[in-house]
mmCIF file of C-alpha atoms in Angstrom:
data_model
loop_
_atom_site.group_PDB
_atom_site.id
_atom_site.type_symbol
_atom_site.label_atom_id
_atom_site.label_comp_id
_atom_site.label_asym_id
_atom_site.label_seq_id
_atom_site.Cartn_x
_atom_site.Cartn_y
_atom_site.Cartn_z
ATOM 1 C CA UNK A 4 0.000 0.000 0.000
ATOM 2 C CA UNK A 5 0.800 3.275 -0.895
ATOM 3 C CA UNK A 6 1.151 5.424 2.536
ATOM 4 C CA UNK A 7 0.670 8.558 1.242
ATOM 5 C CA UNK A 8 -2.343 7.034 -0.873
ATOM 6 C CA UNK A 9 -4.126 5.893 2.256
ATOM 7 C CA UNK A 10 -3.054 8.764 4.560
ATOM 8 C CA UNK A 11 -4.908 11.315 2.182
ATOM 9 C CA UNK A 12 -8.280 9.155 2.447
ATOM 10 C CA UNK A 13 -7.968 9.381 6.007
ATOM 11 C CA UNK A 14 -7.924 12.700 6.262
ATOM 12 C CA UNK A 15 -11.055 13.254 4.609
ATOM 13 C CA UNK A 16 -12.828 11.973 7.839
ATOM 14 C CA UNK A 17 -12.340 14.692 10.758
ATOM 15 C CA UNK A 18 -12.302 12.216 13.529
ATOM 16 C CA UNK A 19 -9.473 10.309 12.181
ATOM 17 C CA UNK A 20 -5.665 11.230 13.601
ATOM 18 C CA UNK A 21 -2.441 10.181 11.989
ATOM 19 C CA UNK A 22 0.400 10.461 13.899
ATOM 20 C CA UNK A 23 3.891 9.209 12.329
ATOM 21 C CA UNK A 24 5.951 6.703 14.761
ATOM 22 C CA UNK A 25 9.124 9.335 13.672
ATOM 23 C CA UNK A 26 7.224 11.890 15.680
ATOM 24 C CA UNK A 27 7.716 10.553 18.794
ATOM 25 C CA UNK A 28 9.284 12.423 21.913
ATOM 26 C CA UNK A 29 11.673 10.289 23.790
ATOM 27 C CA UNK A 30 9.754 11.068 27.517
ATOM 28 C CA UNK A 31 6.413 9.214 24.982
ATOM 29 C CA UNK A 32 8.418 6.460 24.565
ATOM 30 C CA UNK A 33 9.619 5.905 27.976
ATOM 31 C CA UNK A 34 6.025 6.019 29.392
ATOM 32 C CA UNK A 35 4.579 3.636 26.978
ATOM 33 C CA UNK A 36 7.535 0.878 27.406
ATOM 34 C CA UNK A 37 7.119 1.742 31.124
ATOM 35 C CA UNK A 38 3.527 1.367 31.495
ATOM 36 C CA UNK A 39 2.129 -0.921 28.048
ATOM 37 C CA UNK A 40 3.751 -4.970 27.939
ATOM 38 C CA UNK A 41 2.270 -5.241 24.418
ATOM 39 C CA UNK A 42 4.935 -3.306 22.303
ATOM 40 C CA UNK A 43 2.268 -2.938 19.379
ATOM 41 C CA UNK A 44 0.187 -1.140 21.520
ATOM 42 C CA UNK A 45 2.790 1.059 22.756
ATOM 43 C CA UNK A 46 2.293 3.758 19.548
ATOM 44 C CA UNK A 47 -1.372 3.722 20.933
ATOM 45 C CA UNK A 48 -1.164 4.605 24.472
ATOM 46 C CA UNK A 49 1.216 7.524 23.027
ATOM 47 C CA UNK A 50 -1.459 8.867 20.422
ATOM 48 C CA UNK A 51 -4.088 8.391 22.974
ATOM 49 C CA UNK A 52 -2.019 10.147 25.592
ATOM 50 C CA UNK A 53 -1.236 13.205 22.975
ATOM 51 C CA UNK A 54 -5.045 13.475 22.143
ATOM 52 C CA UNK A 55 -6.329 13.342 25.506
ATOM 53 C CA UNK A 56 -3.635 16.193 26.676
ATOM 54 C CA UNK A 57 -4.637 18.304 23.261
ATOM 55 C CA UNK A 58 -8.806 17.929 24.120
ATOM 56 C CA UNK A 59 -10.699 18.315 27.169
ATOM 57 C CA UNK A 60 -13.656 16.526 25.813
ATOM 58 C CA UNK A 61 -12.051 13.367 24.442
ATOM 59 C CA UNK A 62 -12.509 9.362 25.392
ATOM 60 C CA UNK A 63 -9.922 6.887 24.392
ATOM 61 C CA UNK A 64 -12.675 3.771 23.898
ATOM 62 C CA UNK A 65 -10.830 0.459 23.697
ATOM 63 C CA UNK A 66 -11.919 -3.102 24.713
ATOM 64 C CA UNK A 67 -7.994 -4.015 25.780
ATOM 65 C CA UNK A 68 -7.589 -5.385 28.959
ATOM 66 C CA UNK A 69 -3.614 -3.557 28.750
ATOM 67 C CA UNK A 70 -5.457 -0.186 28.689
ATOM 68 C CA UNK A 71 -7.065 -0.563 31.692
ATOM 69 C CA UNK A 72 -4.208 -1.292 34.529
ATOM 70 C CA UNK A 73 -4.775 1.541 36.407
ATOM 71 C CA UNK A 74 -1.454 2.926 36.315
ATOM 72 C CA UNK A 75 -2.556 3.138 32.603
ATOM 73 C CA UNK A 76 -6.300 4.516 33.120
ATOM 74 C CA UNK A 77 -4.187 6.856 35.470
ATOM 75 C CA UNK A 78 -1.580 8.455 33.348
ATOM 76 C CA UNK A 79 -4.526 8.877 29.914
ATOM 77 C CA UNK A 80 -6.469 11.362 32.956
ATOM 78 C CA UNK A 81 -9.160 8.288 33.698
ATOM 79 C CA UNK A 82 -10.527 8.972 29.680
ATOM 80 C CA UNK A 83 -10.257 5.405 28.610
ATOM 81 C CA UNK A 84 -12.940 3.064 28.474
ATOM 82 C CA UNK A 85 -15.010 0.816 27.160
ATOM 83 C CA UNK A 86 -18.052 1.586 24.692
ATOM 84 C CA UNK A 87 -20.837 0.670 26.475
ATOM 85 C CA UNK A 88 -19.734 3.251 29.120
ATOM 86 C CA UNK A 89 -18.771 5.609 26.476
ATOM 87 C CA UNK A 90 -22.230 5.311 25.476
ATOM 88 C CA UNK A 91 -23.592 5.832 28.578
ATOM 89 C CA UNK A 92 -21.282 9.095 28.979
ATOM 90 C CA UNK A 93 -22.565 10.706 25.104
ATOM 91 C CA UNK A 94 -26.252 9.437 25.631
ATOM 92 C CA UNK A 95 -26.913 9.108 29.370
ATOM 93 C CA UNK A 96 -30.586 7.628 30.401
#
């Protein structure tokens, strides 16, 4: 696949982020080999991180248990979780 080629269809859609691994701060990856065992979700965590510190009103919504060790749930401000209680939060009863 062509990355440019797929990176310019994803930015038609305004909730999609890309964020290239080469953009990485050093402190990022310390955190994310400190706190995630599952090295392919390590460039995750560190999107997820950036996003929740660049907007107050965002969720990370994942269904991996890795994501929710609290030193994890700690250091992303308590915004991960799962979608049924992401649904709850945009569509309360």
């Amino acid at each position: 696949l062509d990355f440019a080629l797929v990176s310019d269809l994803l930015e038609t859609y305004n909730n999609i982020h890309v964020c290239e691994l080469v953009d990485l701060e050093e402190g990022e990856i310390k955190s994310a080999k400190e706190l995630i065992d599952d090295k392919e979700d390590r460039p995750i965590f560190v999107f997820a991180l950036r996003m929740i510190k660049e907007h107050k009103n965002i969720y990370f919504v994942s269904g991996d248990k890795g994501f929710f060790k609290e030193k994890v749930k700690k250091s992303l401000n308590y915004k991960v979780v799962k979608t049924k209680e992401f649904i709850k939060i945009v569509k309360p009863s």
